[in-house]
XYZ file of C-alpha atoms in Angstrom:
717
model
C -1.320 41.537 3.065
C -0.131 41.480 6.488
C 3.599 41.523 7.156
C 5.264 37.668 7.585
C 7.068 36.687 10.182
C 9.130 34.210 8.115
C 12.170 31.662 9.002
C 14.851 32.006 6.607
C 14.660 29.793 3.520
C 18.129 29.906 1.666
C 19.414 26.460 1.672
C 19.115 24.903 -1.986
C 19.409 21.616 -0.221
C 16.445 22.164 1.447
C 14.189 22.152 -1.853
C 12.489 24.789 -0.540
C 12.817 28.935 -0.844
C 10.186 32.153 0.163
C 10.610 35.282 -1.721
C 7.795 38.005 -2.944
C 5.123 36.137 -1.408
C 5.805 32.849 -3.324
C 6.742 29.538 -1.919
C 8.862 27.792 -4.607
C 9.607 24.108 -3.956
C 12.695 22.620 -6.310
C 14.813 20.039 -5.684
C 16.114 19.738 -9.744
C 13.327 17.253 -10.511
C 10.222 19.018 -10.056
C 9.328 22.629 -9.497
C 6.134 23.783 -7.574
C 5.176 27.282 -6.792
C 2.684 27.768 -4.163
C 1.615 31.828 -4.002
C 0.407 33.815 -1.512
C -1.854 36.752 -2.831
C -2.539 40.437 -1.168
C -5.646 39.023 0.357
C -4.293 36.263 1.556
C -5.935 33.404 -0.945
C -2.893 30.341 -1.377
C -2.768 28.780 -4.693
C -0.230 26.470 -6.571
C 0.528 28.850 -9.359
C 2.939 26.848 -11.514
C 4.047 22.941 -11.611
C 6.505 22.202 -14.032
C 9.512 19.737 -15.322
C 12.985 20.573 -16.193
C 12.447 19.276 -19.543
C 9.533 20.637 -20.653
C 8.465 24.053 -21.227
C 4.575 24.509 -20.170
C 2.796 24.835 -16.970
C 0.900 21.885 -15.843
C -1.600 23.533 -14.338
C -4.591 25.881 -15.277
C -4.713 29.417 -13.714
C -5.963 32.784 -13.581
C -3.327 35.362 -14.589
C 0.557 35.195 -14.815
C 2.914 32.376 -13.592
C 5.032 33.991 -10.696
C 8.552 34.745 -11.211
C 10.587 34.695 -7.867
C 13.985 36.325 -7.063
C 16.720 34.202 -7.395
C 14.567 31.480 -9.658
C 14.812 31.462 -13.544
C 11.625 32.921 -15.416
C 8.995 30.156 -16.530
C 9.644 29.405 -20.301
C 5.793 30.601 -20.503
C 5.605 33.312 -17.870
C 3.064 35.978 -18.375
C 1.353 33.763 -20.779
C -2.494 33.648 -19.481
C -3.800 29.961 -19.057
C -7.292 29.902 -18.680
C -9.022 27.732 -15.890
C -10.560 27.990 -12.780
C -8.536 29.299 -9.543
C -6.897 26.211 -7.981
C -8.413 26.178 -4.078
C -5.357 24.649 -2.646
C -7.028 22.580 -0.243
C -10.476 22.615 1.492
C -12.025 21.093 4.608
C -15.318 21.804 6.060
C -15.652 23.092 9.541
C -19.062 23.106 11.438
C -20.545 23.170 8.275
C -18.645 26.126 6.739
C -16.193 25.008 3.894
C -12.775 26.681 4.064
C -10.037 26.712 0.994
C -7.439 28.323 -0.162
C -9.505 30.660 -2.263
C -10.523 32.452 1.236
C -8.571 35.558 2.906
C -6.114 34.112 5.207
C -3.739 35.478 7.853
C -0.172 34.025 6.919
C 1.107 33.357 9.825
C 4.925 31.910 8.359
C 7.123 29.525 6.361
C 9.182 27.540 8.205
C 11.299 24.420 7.129
C 10.234 21.600 7.373
C 12.321 18.065 7.143
C 10.598 14.283 6.874
C 12.726 11.525 6.301
C 15.048 11.713 3.610
C 12.936 14.483 2.739
C 12.795 18.168 2.832
C 10.671 21.220 2.222
C 8.938 23.843 3.996
C 5.235 24.718 6.218
C 3.036 27.047 4.997
C 0.625 28.096 8.362
C -2.193 30.347 8.473
C -4.835 31.784 10.613
C -8.500 31.649 9.428
C -10.350 34.886 9.413
C -13.755 33.691 8.654
C -16.839 32.024 10.937
C -16.577 31.799 14.531
C -13.804 28.739 14.507
C -10.807 29.846 15.604
C -8.521 28.062 13.331
C -4.891 27.541 12.496
C -3.962 25.544 9.664
C -0.664 24.025 8.784
C 0.561 22.938 4.989
C 3.710 20.528 4.832
C 5.506 20.019 1.739
C 8.178 17.822 0.855
C 10.288 16.988 -2.042
C 13.093 14.316 -2.100
C 16.759 13.849 -3.673
C 16.085 13.737 -7.476
C 12.531 12.549 -7.447
C 9.813 14.455 -9.693
C 7.302 14.540 -6.876
C 6.117 16.571 -4.114
C 4.278 15.220 -0.949
C 2.098 17.130 0.949
C -0.238 17.178 4.513
C -2.855 19.154 6.039
C -2.524 19.548 9.779
C -5.203 21.666 11.911
C -5.226 23.325 15.194
C -8.371 24.361 17.155
C -7.418 27.560 19.141
C -10.969 28.206 20.129
C -12.847 27.837 23.111
C -15.010 24.818 21.552
C -15.027 21.347 20.042
C -15.262 21.738 15.857
C -16.241 19.269 13.492
C -13.808 18.818 10.769
C -15.376 16.841 7.486
C -14.850 16.413 3.916
C -11.069 17.179 3.890
C -9.225 17.649 0.744
C -5.327 18.103 1.018
C -4.753 18.554 -2.598
C -7.004 20.569 -4.857
C -5.377 21.815 -8.410
C -6.714 21.872 -12.081
C -4.767 20.497 -14.550
C -4.137 22.440 -17.786
C -5.737 19.649 -19.622
C -8.999 19.197 -21.857
C -10.429 16.229 -20.259
C -11.988 14.727 -23.432
C -8.391 13.606 -24.482
C -6.668 12.731 -20.927
C -8.332 9.589 -19.442
C -7.947 8.865 -15.942
C -6.468 5.397 -15.069
C -7.557 4.341 -11.707
C -6.915 1.044 -9.238
C -3.284 1.343 -8.872
C -3.021 3.499 -12.573
C -4.021 0.383 -14.548
C -7.394 0.794 -15.506
C -8.827 3.398 -18.039
C -11.584 5.676 -17.388
C -13.193 8.568 -19.516
C -15.005 11.417 -18.236
C -15.293 12.541 -14.589
C -13.989 9.796 -11.865
C -14.084 9.868 -8.004
C -11.975 7.286 -6.640
C -12.634 4.737 -3.524
C -10.432 2.257 -1.264
C -8.889 0.728 -3.786
C -7.181 4.176 -5.732
C -3.889 4.430 -3.717
C -2.706 5.661 -7.352
C -4.564 7.532 -9.806
C -2.769 8.775 -13.065
C -4.165 11.117 -15.460
C -2.437 11.799 -18.466
C -3.393 13.878 -21.697
C -2.499 12.057 -24.728
C -2.054 15.388 -26.996
C 1.118 16.639 -24.706
C 2.228 13.198 -22.932
C 1.724 15.235 -19.923
C 0.539 14.147 -16.688
C -0.047 13.439 -12.796
C 0.215 10.656 -10.743
C -2.012 11.427 -8.085
C -0.760 9.538 -4.317
C -3.301 9.420 -1.854
C -2.042 7.535 1.829
C -5.537 7.715 3.325
C -6.116 4.368 4.698
C -8.564 2.077 3.474
C -12.147 3.057 2.471
C -11.434 6.727 3.607
C -9.493 7.343 0.333
C -10.799 9.586 -1.711
C -9.205 11.204 -5.432
C -11.686 12.872 -7.399
C -10.888 13.970 -11.286
C -12.596 16.607 -13.202
C -14.893 17.088 -9.749
C -16.878 19.792 -9.856
C -15.475 20.878 -13.526
C -13.255 19.873 -16.353
C -9.989 21.019 -14.599
C -10.273 20.391 -10.859
C -8.658 17.147 -8.820
C -8.779 16.678 -5.424
C -7.041 14.180 -2.916
C -7.773 13.548 0.655
C -10.298 11.888 2.640
C -13.956 10.696 1.764
C -16.742 13.371 2.489
C -19.639 13.806 4.277
C -22.140 12.261 1.973
C -20.465 9.160 1.064
C -20.610 5.356 2.607
C -17.726 5.842 4.764
C -17.857 9.365 5.576
C -14.870 10.975 7.535
C -15.299 13.160 10.654
C -12.842 14.759 13.130
C -14.019 16.299 16.322
C -11.398 18.930 17.163
C -11.240 19.714 20.870
C -10.329 22.913 22.001
C -6.820 23.073 22.000
C -6.563 19.816 19.946
C -4.071 19.488 17.176
C -5.289 16.808 14.329
C -2.845 15.793 11.247
C -4.349 14.140 7.488
C -2.798 11.561 6.051
C -0.225 12.442 3.481
C -1.020 12.730 -0.839
C 1.877 13.203 -3.016
C 1.739 14.335 -6.943
C 4.015 13.161 -9.307
C 4.025 15.237 -12.810
C 5.414 13.167 -15.716
C 6.440 13.792 -19.475
C 6.243 10.400 -21.243
C 3.584 9.264 -24.054
C 3.456 5.665 -21.489
C 0.972 6.425 -18.321
C 1.934 3.792 -16.508
C 5.794 4.610 -16.862
C 5.844 6.799 -13.836
C 4.505 4.061 -11.740
C 7.764 1.641 -12.597
C 10.013 4.328 -12.080
C 9.043 7.622 -10.097
C 6.105 5.709 -7.786
C 8.338 2.597 -7.689
C 11.093 4.671 -6.281
C 8.992 6.487 -3.750
C 7.836 3.704 -2.231
C 10.828 1.755 -1.857
C 12.979 4.599 -0.430
C 10.904 7.405 0.795
C 7.679 5.961 1.961
C 8.793 4.104 4.983
C 7.025 0.721 3.954
C 8.080 -1.688 6.756
C 8.833 -4.488 4.095
C 11.976 -2.365 2.854
C 13.098 -1.960 6.523
C 13.585 -5.895 6.826
C 17.143 -7.163 5.886
C 16.337 -11.042 6.331
C 13.268 -11.707 4.647
C 12.163 -15.540 3.633
C 11.835 -16.336 -0.065
C 9.336 -19.102 0.635
C 6.684 -19.136 3.209
C 4.473 -22.134 3.656
C 0.810 -21.945 5.718
C -1.238 -24.585 7.169
C -5.065 -22.878 6.583
C -5.362 -25.030 3.069
C -6.987 -27.792 3.073
C -6.646 -27.945 6.993
C -8.499 -25.141 8.038
C -8.704 -25.246 12.014
C -8.238 -28.708 11.954
C -5.266 -29.066 13.251
C -3.245 -30.707 16.288
C 0.670 -31.318 17.668
C 1.260 -34.446 15.454
C -0.263 -32.777 11.987
C 1.652 -30.026 12.813
C 5.136 -31.320 13.369
C 4.821 -33.590 10.199
C 3.823 -30.896 7.998
C 7.135 -28.697 9.261
C 9.162 -31.614 8.490
C 7.600 -32.051 4.955
C 7.311 -27.952 4.284
C 11.343 -27.782 5.150
C 11.979 -30.680 3.111
C 10.291 -28.576 0.245
C 12.641 -25.597 1.337
C 9.909 -23.432 3.030
C 12.140 -20.992 4.886
C 8.946 -19.798 6.980
C 6.154 -22.321 8.529
C 3.134 -20.519 9.897
C 0.332 -22.072 11.719
C -2.761 -20.887 10.678
C -6.612 -20.939 13.031
C -7.185 -23.596 15.097
C -4.544 -23.599 17.453
C -6.340 -21.858 19.993
C -8.910 -22.450 22.626
C -11.224 -19.481 22.033
C -10.790 -16.274 19.945
C -10.131 -13.663 22.429
C -8.394 -15.882 24.933
C -5.910 -17.200 23.158
C -4.428 -20.124 25.234
C -3.269 -23.130 23.474
C -5.779 -25.402 23.024
C -4.742 -28.293 25.258
C -6.636 -31.237 23.356
C -4.806 -30.869 20.249
C -1.428 -29.465 21.813
C -1.026 -31.071 25.150
C 2.307 -29.548 25.584
C 1.511 -26.145 24.515
C 3.137 -24.478 21.341
C 6.689 -23.827 22.245
C 7.802 -27.568 21.892
C 6.099 -26.896 18.414
C 7.840 -23.917 17.815
C 11.080 -25.121 18.538
C 11.008 -27.981 16.252
C 10.290 -25.632 13.640
C 13.146 -23.704 14.575
C 15.569 -26.587 14.753
C 14.723 -27.248 10.951
C 15.979 -23.993 9.943
C 12.338 -22.395 9.422
C 10.824 -18.772 10.655
C 8.125 -19.473 12.762
C 4.849 -17.901 11.935
C 1.399 -17.758 14.107
C -1.942 -16.532 13.118
C -4.354 -14.187 15.373
C -7.579 -12.525 14.898
C -6.753 -9.302 16.342
C -9.946 -7.856 16.579
C -12.635 -10.497 16.716
C -13.744 -12.705 20.248
C -15.953 -15.253 20.889
C -18.944 -14.260 22.996
C -17.890 -17.057 25.587
C -14.532 -16.189 25.695
C -13.754 -14.978 29.163
C -12.382 -11.506 27.775
C -15.681 -11.059 26.286
C -17.529 -11.358 29.608
C -15.008 -9.177 31.222
C -14.561 -6.278 29.323
C -18.111 -5.138 27.600
C -16.731 -1.608 27.142
C -14.558 -3.274 24.342
C -16.633 -4.022 21.663
C -17.837 -2.118 18.802
C -21.326 -1.285 19.116
C -23.962 -1.310 16.331
C -26.889 0.862 15.276
C -28.827 -0.686 18.206
C -26.119 -0.159 20.828
C -25.443 -3.600 20.986
C -21.798 -5.298 20.491
C -21.355 -5.852 16.576
C -19.666 -8.684 14.502
C -18.030 -7.429 11.140
C -16.853 -10.369 10.100
C -19.352 -12.697 10.250
C -22.745 -12.012 8.862
C -25.577 -13.320 10.398
C -23.889 -14.796 13.417
C -24.427 -14.435 17.237
C -21.443 -16.047 18.758
C -18.941 -13.628 18.194
C -17.858 -9.800 18.383
C -15.515 -7.012 16.958
C -13.257 -5.488 19.543
C -13.080 -1.417 18.585
C -9.015 -0.945 18.010
C -9.816 2.611 18.739
C -10.087 1.479 22.127
C -6.458 2.131 24.098
C -7.719 -0.766 26.396
C -8.201 -3.419 23.930
C -5.190 -2.386 22.326
C -3.478 -3.372 25.472
C -5.019 -6.394 25.783
C -4.222 -7.646 22.311
C -0.798 -6.672 22.010
C -0.037 -8.348 25.542
C -1.228 -11.259 24.029
C 0.456 -11.110 20.913
C 4.061 -10.349 22.266
C 3.624 -12.870 24.893
C 3.339 -15.749 22.374
C 6.103 -14.028 20.330
C 8.337 -14.000 23.581
C 7.154 -17.746 24.573
C 7.493 -19.251 21.431
C 10.305 -17.297 19.485
C 7.757 -16.222 16.380
C 8.930 -14.454 13.378
C 6.036 -14.215 11.990
C 2.317 -12.426 13.125
C -0.522 -12.963 10.754
C -3.738 -10.736 11.622
C -6.869 -11.403 10.593
C -10.611 -10.488 10.320
C -12.409 -7.376 9.887
C -11.781 -4.008 11.954
C -13.792 -1.231 10.293
C -16.055 -2.596 7.748
C -16.162 -6.274 6.293
C -15.265 -7.526 3.165
C -18.254 -9.713 3.520
C -20.712 -7.560 4.799
C -22.415 -4.679 2.708
C -24.846 -2.838 4.502
C -23.306 0.420 5.604
C -25.255 0.458 8.422
C -23.132 -2.279 10.319
C -19.381 -0.711 9.269
C -17.524 1.347 12.222
C -18.439 1.686 15.773
C -21.178 3.765 17.415
C -20.107 4.019 20.664
C -19.125 7.389 22.040
C -16.398 6.481 24.499
C -14.273 4.475 22.570
C -11.715 7.539 21.770
C -14.401 8.484 19.190
C -17.050 10.825 19.852
C -19.327 8.936 17.031
C -19.309 6.396 14.574
C -18.066 8.526 11.432
C -15.119 9.752 13.669
C -14.730 6.172 14.587
C -13.301 5.028 10.776
C -9.996 6.699 11.164
C -9.629 6.021 14.923
C -9.595 2.293 14.396
C -7.308 2.515 11.584
C -4.981 4.410 13.147
C -5.833 2.257 16.530
C -4.251 -1.070 14.657
C -1.418 1.372 12.896
C -0.296 2.405 16.504
C -0.706 -1.454 17.663
C 1.284 -2.899 14.328
C 4.018 -0.085 15.490
C 4.345 -0.875 18.976
C 4.668 -4.660 18.067
C 8.100 -3.840 15.885
C 9.016 -1.876 18.679
C 8.784 -4.497 20.926
C 9.998 -7.290 18.399
C 12.024 -5.464 15.658
C 12.462 -8.759 13.356
C 9.209 -9.816 13.843
C 7.035 -9.757 10.238
C 3.569 -8.202 11.041
C 0.972 -9.509 8.281
C -1.991 -7.617 7.946
C -4.677 -9.160 5.675
C -7.019 -7.812 3.166
C -10.188 -8.752 5.629
C -8.884 -6.516 8.211
C -8.359 -3.919 5.686
C -12.064 -4.005 4.683
C -12.341 -4.989 0.958
C -11.753 -7.690 -1.395
C -7.967 -7.806 -2.063
C -7.492 -4.919 -0.310
C -4.075 -3.205 0.316
C -3.137 0.201 0.205
C 0.114 2.596 1.199
C -0.957 3.530 4.648
C -0.975 -0.343 5.605
C 2.421 -0.889 4.124
C 3.994 1.796 6.215
C 3.045 -0.332 9.664
C 2.689 -3.921 8.228
C 5.298 -5.721 6.573
C 2.818 -7.975 4.941
C -0.571 -7.979 3.268
C -2.142 -11.450 3.170
C -4.201 -10.004 -0.247
C -6.314 -12.797 -1.531
C -7.638 -16.395 -1.618
C -6.916 -18.271 -4.756
C -7.855 -21.693 -5.986
C -5.455 -24.427 -7.530
C -7.971 -24.687 -10.304
C -6.297 -24.918 -13.406
C -5.387 -22.904 -15.328
C -7.961 -19.624 -14.051
C -6.115 -19.880 -10.633
C -2.350 -19.628 -11.629
C -3.451 -16.462 -14.142
C -5.446 -14.601 -11.284
C -2.307 -15.034 -9.075
C -0.311 -13.235 -11.728
C -3.031 -10.745 -12.665
C -3.585 -9.484 -8.727
C 0.761 -9.063 -8.726
C 0.413 -7.386 -11.915
C -2.871 -5.071 -10.617
C -1.174 -4.159 -7.114
C 2.726 -3.466 -7.692
C 2.907 -0.758 -9.292
C 1.572 0.542 -6.288
C 2.317 -1.625 -3.392
C 5.766 -2.810 -2.843
C 5.936 -6.506 -3.935
C 7.065 -8.308 -1.823
C 4.350 -6.847 1.039
C 1.978 -9.118 -1.354
C 1.080 -12.582 0.135
C -1.294 -14.120 -2.492
C -2.741 -17.352 -1.232
C -4.042 -20.324 -1.646
C -2.027 -22.299 -4.056
C -1.407 -25.823 -2.714
C 1.785 -27.446 -3.237
C 1.255 -30.489 -3.547
C -1.457 -29.915 -6.780
C -0.309 -30.782 -10.048
C 0.484 -27.336 -11.290
C 2.326 -26.725 -7.864
C 5.854 -25.463 -9.779
C 3.725 -23.090 -12.139
C 2.041 -21.587 -8.962
C 5.575 -21.269 -7.298
C 7.185 -19.382 -10.340
C 3.941 -16.606 -10.656
C 4.238 -15.993 -6.869
C 7.968 -15.203 -7.134
C 6.618 -11.934 -8.619
C 4.900 -10.952 -5.030
C 6.159 -12.848 -1.572
C 6.039 -16.800 -2.848
C 3.352 -18.146 0.015
C 1.691 -21.816 -0.680
C -0.120 -23.891 1.272
C -1.446 -27.636 0.732
C -0.323 -31.035 2.524
C 3.591 -31.339 1.710
C 3.708 -34.706 3.174
C 1.783 -36.210 -0.139
C 4.688 -35.361 -1.999
C 7.133 -37.830 -3.023
C 10.782 -37.223 -1.831
C 11.998 -36.500 -6.005
C 8.812 -33.914 -5.506
C 10.419 -32.411 -2.526
C 13.703 -32.394 -3.821
C 12.510 -30.614 -7.126
C 10.727 -27.833 -4.922
C 13.758 -27.402 -2.971
C 15.758 -26.918 -5.714
C 13.917 -24.066 -6.610
C 13.678 -22.392 -3.411
C 17.326 -22.376 -3.136
C 17.632 -21.145 -6.553
C 15.426 -18.151 -5.374
C 17.485 -17.808 -2.110
C 20.587 -17.439 -3.970
C 19.206 -15.182 -6.164
C 17.768 -13.198 -3.247
C 21.331 -13.438 -1.559
C 23.030 -11.936 -4.872
C 20.550 -9.055 -5.679
C 18.504 -8.052 -3.284
C 15.100 -8.428 -5.610
C 12.641 -8.637 -3.344
C 12.588 -4.742 -2.512
C 12.190 -4.479 -6.438
C 9.681 -5.191 -9.159
C 9.105 -3.156 -12.394
C 6.843 -4.465 -15.733
C 8.605 -6.495 -18.095
C 8.486 -4.331 -21.521
C 6.036 -5.182 -23.683
C 4.202 -7.288 -21.702
C 0.808 -6.344 -20.438
C -2.008 -7.438 -17.811
C -2.240 -11.612 -17.428
C -4.878 -13.160 -19.138
C -6.129 -16.504 -20.786
C -4.466 -16.647 -24.246
C -1.551 -13.810 -23.763
C 1.862 -14.408 -22.446
C 2.655 -12.220 -19.539
C 5.715 -11.580 -17.021
C 7.956 -9.363 -14.645
C 10.920 -8.583 -14.016
C 12.635 -7.570 -10.874
C 15.496 -5.889 -11.520
C 17.705 -3.929 -8.884
C 18.020 -0.710 -10.511
C 20.475 0.613 -8.194
C 23.068 -1.698 -8.154
C 22.765 -2.782 -11.529
C 23.496 -5.950 -10.482
C 20.894 -7.967 -12.301
C 17.825 -9.140 -10.809
C 15.069 -11.938 -12.104
C 12.788 -12.034 -14.524
C 9.636 -13.850 -15.129
C 7.764 -15.199 -18.339
C 4.454 -16.978 -18.752
C 2.847 -18.241 -21.843
C -1.002 -18.671 -20.489
C -2.676 -20.623 -23.570
C -1.177 -18.291 -26.196
C -1.017 -19.924 -29.905
C 2.340 -18.368 -30.302
C 5.367 -20.749 -28.311
C 7.903 -18.536 -28.658
C 8.454 -14.539 -27.492
C 11.434 -12.234 -27.384
C 12.125 -10.530 -23.798
C 13.804 -7.055 -23.193
C 14.766 -6.340 -19.728
C 15.327 -2.753 -18.692
C 16.842 -1.039 -15.688
C 20.612 -2.376 -16.141
C 23.746 -0.574 -16.769
C 24.171 -0.187 -20.753
C 27.507 -0.666 -20.724
C 27.970 -3.886 -18.797
C 27.692 -7.212 -19.546
C 25.308 -9.379 -18.031
C 24.510 -13.176 -18.131
C 21.024 -14.766 -18.629
C 20.852 -18.055 -16.447
C 18.174 -20.333 -16.725
C 16.192 -21.435 -13.303
C 16.760 -23.347 -11.404
C 19.689 -25.585 -13.273
C 21.315 -22.224 -13.878
C 22.217 -22.587 -17.978
C 23.318 -19.656 -19.431
C 21.398 -18.463 -22.358
C 22.438 -15.249 -23.406
C 25.615 -12.890 -22.675
C 24.474 -9.242 -23.478
C 25.037 -5.764 -22.401
C 22.679 -3.945 -20.673
C 22.059 -2.077 -23.797
C 21.756 -5.352 -25.778
C 19.222 -6.742 -23.107
C 17.039 -3.320 -23.429
C 17.167 -2.971 -26.987
C 16.890 -6.771 -28.109
C 16.500 -9.253 -25.455
C 16.586 -13.061 -25.788
C 14.025 -15.773 -26.950
C 12.170 -17.702 -24.718
C 9.980 -20.610 -26.115
C 7.728 -22.428 -24.192
C 6.145 -25.823 -25.319
C 3.065 -26.377 -23.258
C 0.256 -23.789 -23.423
C 0.410 -23.413 -19.982
C 3.680 -22.835 -18.846
C 6.672 -20.918 -17.299
C 10.122 -19.526 -16.825
C 12.489 -17.852 -14.665
C 15.992 -16.208 -15.256
C 18.682 -14.543 -13.416
C 20.226 -11.661 -15.007
C 23.887 -11.478 -13.347
C 26.427 -8.472 -14.137
C 29.871 -10.355 -15.115
């Protein structure tokens, strides 16, 4: 094995140490050992938790026991299994992985945010391509989670085609027969081999005999995620980007001298009989404190947003919007969003002077005078073909298989076209439009809509991505990631220029029904994730079901679920249900009587006071003993500040269940502290209990109607 040129890794605070050709990653909560063989092969040989004796991985031979490290409890025991590959990618048709013989360049410290770890740098020794591979490993204080990224540099003289990238390739030590996979944010159970898709930001692999498992986190954007479990064999699992034979194949043309960073992945081992437990603990802590989610960086979030979309659609005018703003303020809304219908043409983005003869500035001055945050809708990719910008810049539009401009959003229609966000020219143009309106109208919120990579409504894979060769990508497979990253760059630049603006990116822009993911929320504060009708009782159950489905992984306050109407008979139950995410309502508040507006405002003011006391919008956990919302059941959520232990809120719902009463327990509070349980919105104290008593015994809730809800504030005395 070649002599290593290694940087000193001796500080325990750095969570990394290199001894005897083993990179030890250890923060006291998790320990991972990445070994380099005498032949230059790289593989993780040990993945351990401090409270469990066994190795979580299947390996060949013995676990390493490095100098200065305590010997593992099972050191020397042979755990039979295939040799872990550690990583894998295809370059110009040749597969590279940790199983190859690599020239090891060195190990250096690596820091990212509050995390630290190490970078392992390698040179390829096979094939014509001269590639440098860097593996970044990051750990965070007290968290049993290891984050990883792969970086490539082309040190040759010719471009290299990179495909089928797996950032992590490891082998679990459990038999698949007893180890189900929980997919789609770890919520739904699957038996046997599984290959994930766009909805798998998190997959949980759980062994029901040992009660051990892995949370597999994939931070690739949108339709480019790939997480495979028990594939290609009984032990292997991998995370990274889509492979060359998939519907949305990833590709990167790496020019001579070029560098490329993969998306991040993470692995969180756990020892718990409940496979959902690490979602409300380890994953929730990671996404709130270390992921860099934009919504966690916004100190002044609204607790109630009103949006004009339903029932008005694009039929807006100045008089209507002013009346709606007055009525929404009377209902307690804290933000007012003017949706589609204010503009002359998609693409040109001038106020329609027929509808708004004085422009939008005086409208938003009125909204501001009411004390509301100001929001405006844009299609940041779709333009009309009769717009001035479409005619002036033919080079900016996505190209289809025939080379003509393509409309991803609306199949069968020829009056629209979709801009390519990989194009620097379009990004600069639309950024100027959005920031111009932010400055002119003092906007606090921008809603960015419509398809950019693939459509939520158009299913022919030929009409996805961009076939142009001069938009910052060389071909269609390369366009997918470049378009997503172009959108993230746009969002980041908007935030940099206007730090207080809440950027909302819709599921339509992400490219799938109700699609949200971890990469999106690092760049956009919000995600309009669905459109559900107010039809009772199905609509309100779907609101809560979607919140339950997404929030183990996605920060709850990044999710905006539409389009329940403030003037519907079940508006208060809808509002209570939406408190589990970021409350957003539509409808016509002018139709409400003064007493009805006052009642809605009372609920909104209660919610604002609870947010000011507990900052609960940054938290959400499963309510103990309650599962997926569905007809005939009870369901609920808790949003407890489990850092300050001050308390938070609890939502409880009866969805047609025969039982009229349930007992509610609450987790995450200080065991010895005393807490009062206040029922909303009047604030009546229904119980006074210690944190330990709330977790063990709880308090009863009775709901007389078959479809009803109740909200409670839990406050530390």
